[in-house]
Amino acid sequence: MMEKGTVVGVIFIFLTLLCSGCTASLPKEHPAGPKTYKNSMDIRIMGARRTYLVHIPSDYNPQKPLPLVVVIHGAFDTAQGMEKFSGFSDLADREGFIVMYPNGMGIFGYFQHWNAGHCCGKAASDNVDDVGFVAAAIEDVRTRLKIDSDRIYMVGFSNGGMLAYRFAAERGDLLAAVAPLAASIGGKPSEEAPQWRIPDPIQPLSVIAFHGLADDDITYEGGVSLHRGGTRTFWPVEKSIEFWVRHNGCNPKAATTYLNDRHVHIKSWGVCRDDTEVVLYLIENWGHVWPGQFFTADLAEDDPLKNFDAAEIIWDFFKLHRRKP
């Protein structure tokens, strides 16, 4: 589930290989921004240490707690790739928050996956505790930087969006809101495997989700990937959202509005239990690609999705929510 197809993804991975040592290590004292640092943790899988990138904004002051946004890459991608595609580091510099990009498990630090329960790759087949790793990475950042613990948010794309859904259900006590994109809460890894979905959430949590209606990897209707084939199936998008609407105690009837010449459908379920809300953005003529400036800036001037930026919308949503005790 690469962010702009196999060719662009592979090219970007090889370019980052050439600069594997370019990212500085996170210093123990006096980190300064605007800069992205790399940090390795003591957690090891098959002998390899788990790592993450963290971006510190230009106006970082160690006396002032800032929000933290955790941004999780998709399958076959890396933290570096996700930083590039998502635009969250540039947004953090403008808005004043910290971004953490965890790395999944892969080959020599690339072609990485996450264990989201029903997907994907070796991380799932080996039952890697990625929820535990991301929780530990959040705590590691909190020990090194001044973080507002009531404003920790999570974003995930594709396989990373599936992990974000799972994390929100299992460790939602750490978060103020979550934003899964191009993802599903459940499915079957194969025809023979049992159905799997995320567990019931430990508490209500605000959710903003995005999905392209032309996504042929994780289709809006659910089922088998039209792009990849095989027997792996995913839950429908609406079923995934209804799960959160029900557990958040929302009104089951959604209000629908439109943006971008009606190419973006916004379904919202109002104020729910504990002042949470659930919002779904459905994007016409959009596939399994991050819906942001990295891709939309190059669209034709008359394209309704020109300059559409999910990161900006997500951050505006996050700013409305704080963690409930």
GROMACS .gro file of C-alpha atoms in nm:
model
  325
    1MET     CA    1   0.000   0.000   0.000
    2MET     CA    2   0.248   0.257  -0.119
    3GLU     CA    3   0.164   0.624  -0.121
    4LYS     CA    4   0.205   0.688  -0.494
    5GLY     CA    5   0.232   0.348  -0.650
    6THR     CA    6   0.517   0.103  -0.668
    7VAL     CA    7   0.752   0.300  -0.897
    8VAL     CA    8   0.751   0.626  -0.700
    9GLY     CA    9   0.773   0.438  -0.369
   10VAL     CA   10   1.074   0.232  -0.476
   11ILE     CA   11   1.253   0.535  -0.621
   12PHE     CA   12   1.201   0.727  -0.298
   13ILE     CA   13   1.325   0.436  -0.087
   14PHE     CA   14   1.650   0.414  -0.287
   15LEU     CA   15   1.698   0.790  -0.258
   16THR     CA   16   1.659   0.767   0.119
   17LEU     CA   17   1.905   0.477   0.124
   18LEU     CA   18   2.165   0.711  -0.022
   19CYS     CA   19   2.104   0.946   0.270
   20SER     CA   20   2.059   0.692   0.548
   21GLY     CA   21   2.304   0.877   0.771
   22CYS     CA   22   2.175   1.227   0.699
   23THR     CA   23   1.932   1.247   0.991
   24ALA     CA   24   2.099   1.356   1.315
   25SER     CA   25   2.040   1.164   1.638
   26LEU     CA   26   1.811   1.322   1.894
   27PRO     CA   27   2.040   1.492   2.149
   28LYS     CA   28   1.986   1.424   2.518
   29GLU     CA   29   2.000   1.794   2.596
   30HIS     CA   30   1.896   2.116   2.422
   31PRO     CA   31   1.735   1.985   2.102
   32ALA     CA   32   1.655   2.273   1.869
   33GLY     CA   33   1.426   2.318   1.575
   34PRO     CA   34   1.322   2.336   1.307
   35LYS     CA   35   1.480   1.995   1.262
   36THR     CA   36   1.400   1.626   1.232
   37TYR     CA   37   1.600   1.388   1.450
   38LYS     CA   38   1.629   1.009   1.459
   39ASN     CA   39   1.618   0.806   1.779
   40SER     CA   40   1.681   0.436   1.846
   41MET     CA   41   1.516   0.259   2.137
   42ASP     CA   42   1.621  -0.038   2.349
   43ILE     CA   43   1.326  -0.236   2.212
   44ARG     CA   44   1.460  -0.500   1.971
   45ILE     CA   45   1.288  -0.730   1.723
   46MET     CA   46   1.503  -1.008   1.573
   47GLY     CA   47   1.809  -0.819   1.693
   48ALA     CA   48   1.713  -0.489   1.527
   49ARG     CA   49   1.645  -0.183   1.741
   50ARG     CA   50   1.315  -0.002   1.693
   51THR     CA   51   1.345   0.356   1.574
   52TYR     CA   52   1.147   0.672   1.514
   53LEU     CA   53   1.193   1.020   1.374
   54VAL     CA   54   1.083   1.326   1.567
   55HIS     CA   55   1.040   1.675   1.422
   56ILE     CA   56   1.085   1.971   1.653
   57PRO     CA   57   0.933   2.302   1.538
   58SER     CA   58   1.127   2.625   1.509
   59ASP     CA   59   0.981   2.789   1.820
   60TYR     CA   60   1.033   2.492   2.054
   61ASN     CA   61   1.080   2.602   2.416
   62PRO     CA   62   1.158   2.326   2.669
   63GLN     CA   63   0.957   2.518   2.929
   64LYS     CA   64   0.640   2.519   2.719
   65PRO     CA   65   0.451   2.191   2.661
   66LEU     CA   66   0.353   2.132   2.298
   67PRO     CA   67   0.105   1.892   2.135
   68LEU     CA   68   0.245   1.571   1.986
   69VAL     CA   69   0.115   1.423   1.660
   70VAL     CA   70   0.218   1.063   1.590
   71VAL     CA   71   0.214   0.994   1.213
   72ILE     CA   72   0.233   0.628   1.104
   73HIS     CA   73   0.348   0.528   0.756
   74GLY     CA   74   0.182   0.268   0.533
   75ALA     CA   75   0.314  -0.072   0.427
   76PHE     CA   76   0.639  -0.078   0.225
   77ASP     CA   77   0.715   0.277   0.343
   78THR     CA   78   0.933   0.441   0.610
   79ALA     CA   79   0.915   0.723   0.862
   80GLN     CA   80   1.120   0.936   0.620
   81GLY     CA   81   0.875   0.868   0.340
   82MET     CA   82   0.577   0.953   0.558
   83GLU     CA   83   0.734   1.279   0.669
   84LYS     CA   84   0.786   1.372   0.304
   85PHE     CA   85   0.440   1.271   0.178
   86SER     CA   86   0.224   1.392   0.466
   87GLY     CA   87   0.355   1.747   0.507
   88PHE     CA   88   0.313   1.731   0.884
   89SER     CA   89   0.661   1.863   0.964
   90ASP     CA   90   0.606   2.180   0.761
   91LEU     CA   91   0.266   2.220   0.924
   92ALA     CA   92   0.422   2.169   1.269
   93ASP     CA   93   0.665   2.455   1.203
   94ARG     CA   94   0.375   2.686   1.121
   95GLU     CA   95   0.141   2.572   1.398
   96GLY     CA   96   0.382   2.486   1.679
   97PHE     CA   97   0.356   2.115   1.758
   98ILE     CA   98   0.593   1.817   1.765
   99VAL     CA   99   0.564   1.525   1.520
  100MET     CA  100   0.683   1.169   1.579
  101TYR     CA  101   0.714   0.924   1.288
  102PRO     CA  102   0.768   0.564   1.409
  103ASN     CA  103   0.931   0.303   1.183
  104GLY     CA  104   0.768  -0.033   1.124
  105MET     CA  105   0.949  -0.366   1.083
  106GLY     CA  106   1.101  -0.449   0.745
  107ILE     CA  107   1.417  -0.543   0.557
  108PHE     CA  108   1.726  -0.338   0.647
  109GLY     CA  109   1.498  -0.063   0.770
  110TYR     CA  110   1.288  -0.047   0.453
  111PHE     CA  111   0.975  -0.211   0.302
  112GLN     CA  112   0.823  -0.189   0.648
  113HIS     CA  113   0.489  -0.315   0.785
  114TRP     CA  114   0.280  -0.296   1.101
  115ASN     CA  115   0.089  -0.559   1.294
  116ALA     CA  116  -0.260  -0.412   1.285
  117GLY     CA  117  -0.417  -0.745   1.379
  118HIS     CA  118  -0.548  -0.853   1.040
  119CYS     CA  119  -0.271  -0.691   0.834
  120CYS     CA  120   0.010  -0.679   0.726
  121GLY     CA  121   0.325  -0.867   0.624
  122LYS     CA  122   0.580  -1.025   0.854
  123ALA     CA  123   0.494  -0.787   1.137
  124ALA     CA  124   0.145  -0.939   1.152
  125SER     CA  125   0.252  -1.298   1.083
  126ASP     CA  126   0.510  -1.275   1.365
  127ASN     CA  127   0.257  -1.102   1.593
  128VAL     CA  128   0.492  -0.810   1.662
  129ASP     CA  129   0.366  -0.590   1.945
  130ASP     CA  130   0.347  -0.266   1.747
  131VAL     CA  131   0.087  -0.115   1.980
  132GLY     CA  132   0.335  -0.163   2.263
  133PHE     CA  133   0.620  -0.019   2.056
  134VAL     CA  134   0.431   0.297   1.958
  135ALA     CA  135   0.315   0.348   2.318
  136ALA     CA  136   0.678   0.311   2.434
  137ALA     CA  137   0.793   0.554   2.164
  138ILE     CA  138   0.537   0.811   2.282
  139GLU     CA  139   0.667   0.773   2.637
  140ASP     CA  140   1.026   0.802   2.513
  141VAL     CA  141   0.946   1.132   2.340
  142ARG     CA  142   0.773   1.255   2.655
  143THR     CA  143   1.086   1.191   2.862
  144ARG     CA  144   1.302   1.387   2.616
  145LEU     CA  145   1.077   1.674   2.510
  146LYS     CA  146   0.813   1.890   2.676
  147ILE     CA  147   0.484   1.733   2.563
  148ASP     CA  148   0.128   1.829   2.659
  149SER     CA  149  -0.006   1.486   2.761
  150ASP     CA  150  -0.365   1.599   2.704
  151ARG     CA  151  -0.289   1.681   2.339
  152ILE     CA  152  -0.138   1.366   2.191
  153TYR     CA  153  -0.289   1.270   1.855
  154MET     CA  154  -0.237   0.992   1.603
  155VAL     CA  155  -0.253   0.978   1.221
  156GLY     CA  156  -0.204   0.669   1.007
  157PHE     CA  157  -0.220   0.587   0.636
  158SER     CA  158  -0.318   0.246   0.493
  159ASN     CA  159  -0.154  -0.027   0.706
  160GLY     CA  160  -0.051   0.259   0.939
  161GLY     CA  161  -0.414   0.371   0.951
  162MET     CA  162  -0.513   0.019   1.055
  163LEU     CA  163  -0.258   0.035   1.336
  164ALA     CA  164  -0.394   0.377   1.435
  165TYR     CA  165  -0.742   0.224   1.461
  166ARG     CA  166  -0.605  -0.061   1.673
  167PHE     CA  167  -0.402   0.172   1.895
  168ALA     CA  168  -0.705   0.396   1.945
  169ALA     CA  169  -0.909   0.099   2.063
  170GLU     CA  170  -0.644  -0.057   2.289
  171ARG     CA  171  -0.457   0.254   2.414
  172GLY     CA  172  -0.702   0.535   2.351
  173ASP     CA  173  -0.633   0.653   2.705
  174LEU     CA  174  -0.312   0.809   2.568
  175LEU     CA  175  -0.481   0.999   2.286
  176ALA     CA  176  -0.706   1.300   2.237
  177ALA     CA  177  -0.813   1.205   1.880
  178VAL     CA  178  -0.717   0.977   1.592
  179ALA     CA  179  -0.713   1.017   1.212
  180PRO     CA  180  -0.698   0.694   1.004
  181LEU     CA  181  -0.672   0.735   0.624
  182ALA     CA  182  -0.735   0.465   0.361
  183ALA     CA  183  -0.780   0.205   0.635
  184SER     CA  184  -1.016  -0.052   0.785
  185ILE     CA  185  -1.074  -0.183   1.139
  186GLY     CA  186  -1.087  -0.549   1.040
  187GLY     CA  187  -1.081  -0.826   0.782
  188LYS     CA  188  -0.940  -1.169   0.702
  189PRO     CA  189  -0.571  -1.221   0.619
  190SER     CA  190  -0.665  -1.519   0.401
  191GLU     CA  191  -0.958  -1.736   0.305
  192GLU     CA  192  -0.869  -1.986   0.577
  193ALA     CA  193  -0.799  -1.732   0.854
  194PRO     CA  194  -1.068  -1.623   1.101
  195GLN     CA  195  -1.230  -1.280   1.083
  196TRP     CA  196  -1.049  -1.019   1.293
  197ARG     CA  197  -1.140  -0.667   1.404
  198ILE     CA  198  -1.007  -0.423   1.659
  199PRO     CA  199  -1.135  -0.480   2.014
  200ASP     CA  200  -1.401  -0.264   2.172
  201PRO     CA  201  -1.242   0.073   2.258
  202ILE     CA  202  -1.141   0.122   2.619
  203GLN     CA  203  -1.306   0.467   2.610
  204PRO     CA  204  -1.474   0.706   2.364
  205LEU     CA  205  -1.233   0.886   2.130
  206SER     CA  206  -1.281   1.144   1.856
  207VAL     CA  207  -1.219   1.007   1.506
  208ILE     CA  208  -1.165   1.182   1.173
  209ALA     CA  209  -1.121   0.942   0.881
  210PHE     CA  210  -1.049   0.988   0.509
  211HIS     CA  211  -1.105   0.749   0.219
  212GLY     CA  212  -1.081   0.779  -0.158
  213LEU     CA  213  -1.389   0.647  -0.335
  214ALA     CA  214  -1.162   0.522  -0.618
  215ASP     CA  215  -0.932   0.335  -0.378
  216ASP     CA  216  -0.871  -0.007  -0.537
  217ASP     CA  217  -0.641  -0.137  -0.261
  218ILE     CA  218  -0.872  -0.099   0.037
  219THR     CA  219  -1.203  -0.040  -0.134
  220TYR     CA  220  -1.482   0.169   0.012
  221GLU     CA  221  -1.718  -0.130  -0.018
  222GLY     CA  222  -1.470  -0.366   0.149
  223GLY     CA  223  -1.370  -0.715   0.040
  224VAL     CA  224  -1.074  -0.820  -0.172
  225SER     CA  225  -0.824  -0.564  -0.302
  226LEU     CA  226  -0.904  -0.492  -0.667
  227HIS     CA  227  -0.540  -0.392  -0.718
  228ARG     CA  228  -0.363  -0.680  -0.547
  229GLY     CA  229  -0.616  -0.961  -0.575
  230GLY     CA  230  -0.560  -1.260  -0.350
  231THR     CA  231  -0.797  -1.368  -0.075
  232ARG     CA  232  -0.723  -1.104   0.193
  233THR     CA  233  -1.037  -0.904   0.270
  234PHE     CA  234  -1.109  -0.577   0.451
  235TRP     CA  235  -1.415  -0.447   0.629
  236PRO     CA  236  -1.613  -0.176   0.444
  237VAL     CA  237  -1.532   0.184   0.533
  238GLU     CA  238  -1.885   0.257   0.652
  239LYS     CA  239  -1.881  -0.048   0.879
  240SER     CA  240  -1.552   0.068   1.029
  241ILE     CA  241  -1.697   0.413   1.099
  242GLU     CA  242  -2.026   0.276   1.235
  243PHE     CA  243  -1.820   0.081   1.487
  244TRP     CA  244  -1.685   0.409   1.632
  245VAL     CA  245  -2.021   0.587   1.604
  246ARG     CA  246  -2.177   0.313   1.815
  247HIS     CA  247  -1.903   0.295   2.077
  248ASN     CA  248  -1.883   0.674   2.108
  249GLY     CA  249  -2.257   0.690   2.166
  250CYS     CA  250  -2.323   0.918   1.868
  251ASN     CA  251  -2.651   0.982   1.693
  252PRO     CA  252  -2.656   0.706   1.428
  253LYS     CA  253  -2.786   0.950   1.165
  254ALA     CA  254  -2.509   1.149   0.999
  255ALA     CA  255  -2.525   1.502   0.861
  256THR     CA  256  -2.363   1.540   0.518
  257THR     CA  257  -2.194   1.847   0.371
  258TYR     CA  258  -1.969   1.898   0.069
  259LEU     CA  259  -1.645   2.071  -0.029
  260ASN     CA  260  -1.436   2.116  -0.344
  261ASP     CA  261  -1.723   2.138  -0.591
  262ARG     CA  262  -1.895   1.842  -0.417
  263HIS     CA  263  -1.594   1.615  -0.480
  264VAL     CA  264  -1.541   1.584  -0.104
  265HIS     CA  265  -1.832   1.445   0.099
  266ILE     CA  266  -1.818   1.512   0.475
  267LYS     CA  267  -2.029   1.290   0.698
  268SER     CA  268  -2.039   1.393   1.064
  269TRP     CA  269  -2.204   1.240   1.367
  270GLY     CA  270  -2.220   1.546   1.589
  271VAL     CA  271  -2.126   1.562   1.955
  272CYS     CA  272  -2.107   1.218   2.112
  273ARG     CA  273  -2.028   1.080   2.457
  274ASP     CA  274  -1.758   1.271   2.647
  275ASP     CA  275  -1.770   1.550   2.384
  276THR     CA  276  -1.620   1.322   2.119
  277GLU     CA  277  -1.719   1.328   1.752
  278VAL     CA  278  -1.682   1.113   1.443
  279VAL     CA  279  -1.621   1.263   1.096
  280LEU     CA  280  -1.565   1.087   0.762
  281TYR     CA  281  -1.424   1.255   0.450
  282LEU     CA  282  -1.500   1.067   0.128
  283ILE     CA  283  -1.304   1.189  -0.175
  284GLU     CA  284  -1.433   1.130  -0.527
  285ASN     CA  285  -1.188   1.022  -0.799
  286TRP     CA  286  -0.917   0.957  -0.540
  287GLY     CA  287  -0.732   0.630  -0.502
  288HIS     CA  288  -0.497   0.471  -0.248
  289VAL     CA  289  -0.280   0.782  -0.219
  290TRP     CA  290  -0.215   1.028   0.063
  291PRO     CA  291  -0.464   1.315   0.000
  292GLY     CA  292  -0.227   1.605   0.050
  293GLN     CA  293  -0.022   1.879  -0.109
  294PHE     CA  294   0.260   1.644  -0.212
  295PHE     CA  295   0.020   1.504  -0.472
  296THR     CA  296  -0.264   1.756  -0.510
  297ALA     CA  297  -0.042   2.057  -0.579
  298ASP     CA  298   0.043   1.906  -0.921
  299LEU     CA  299  -0.318   1.862  -1.028
  300ALA     CA  300  -0.459   2.074  -1.309
  301GLU     CA  301  -0.574   2.422  -1.210
  302ASP     CA  302  -0.938   2.332  -1.278
  303ASP     CA  303  -0.926   2.005  -1.082
  304PRO     CA  304  -1.163   2.029  -0.781
  305LEU     CA  305  -0.901   1.860  -0.561
  306LYS     CA  306  -0.622   2.103  -0.649
  307ASN     CA  307  -0.423   2.179  -0.329
  308PHE     CA  308  -0.650   1.965  -0.109
  309ASP     CA  309  -0.456   1.906   0.213
  310ALA     CA  310  -0.569   1.640   0.460
  311ALA     CA  311  -0.299   1.739   0.710
  312GLU     CA  312  -0.444   2.090   0.748
  313ILE     CA  313  -0.797   1.950   0.797
  314ILE     CA  314  -0.675   1.690   1.047
  315TRP     CA  315  -0.486   1.947   1.253
  316ASP     CA  316  -0.787   2.180   1.261
  317PHE     CA  317  -0.989   1.885   1.394
  318PHE     CA  318  -0.723   1.790   1.649
  319LYS     CA  319  -0.710   2.143   1.787
  320LEU     CA  320  -1.071   2.105   1.902
  321HIS     CA  321  -1.000   1.801   2.122
  322ARG     CA  322  -0.815   1.729   2.443
  323ARG     CA  323  -0.769   1.398   2.620
  324LYS     CA  324  -1.038   1.312   2.871
  325PRO     CA  325  -0.917   1.181   3.210
   0.00000   0.00000   0.00000
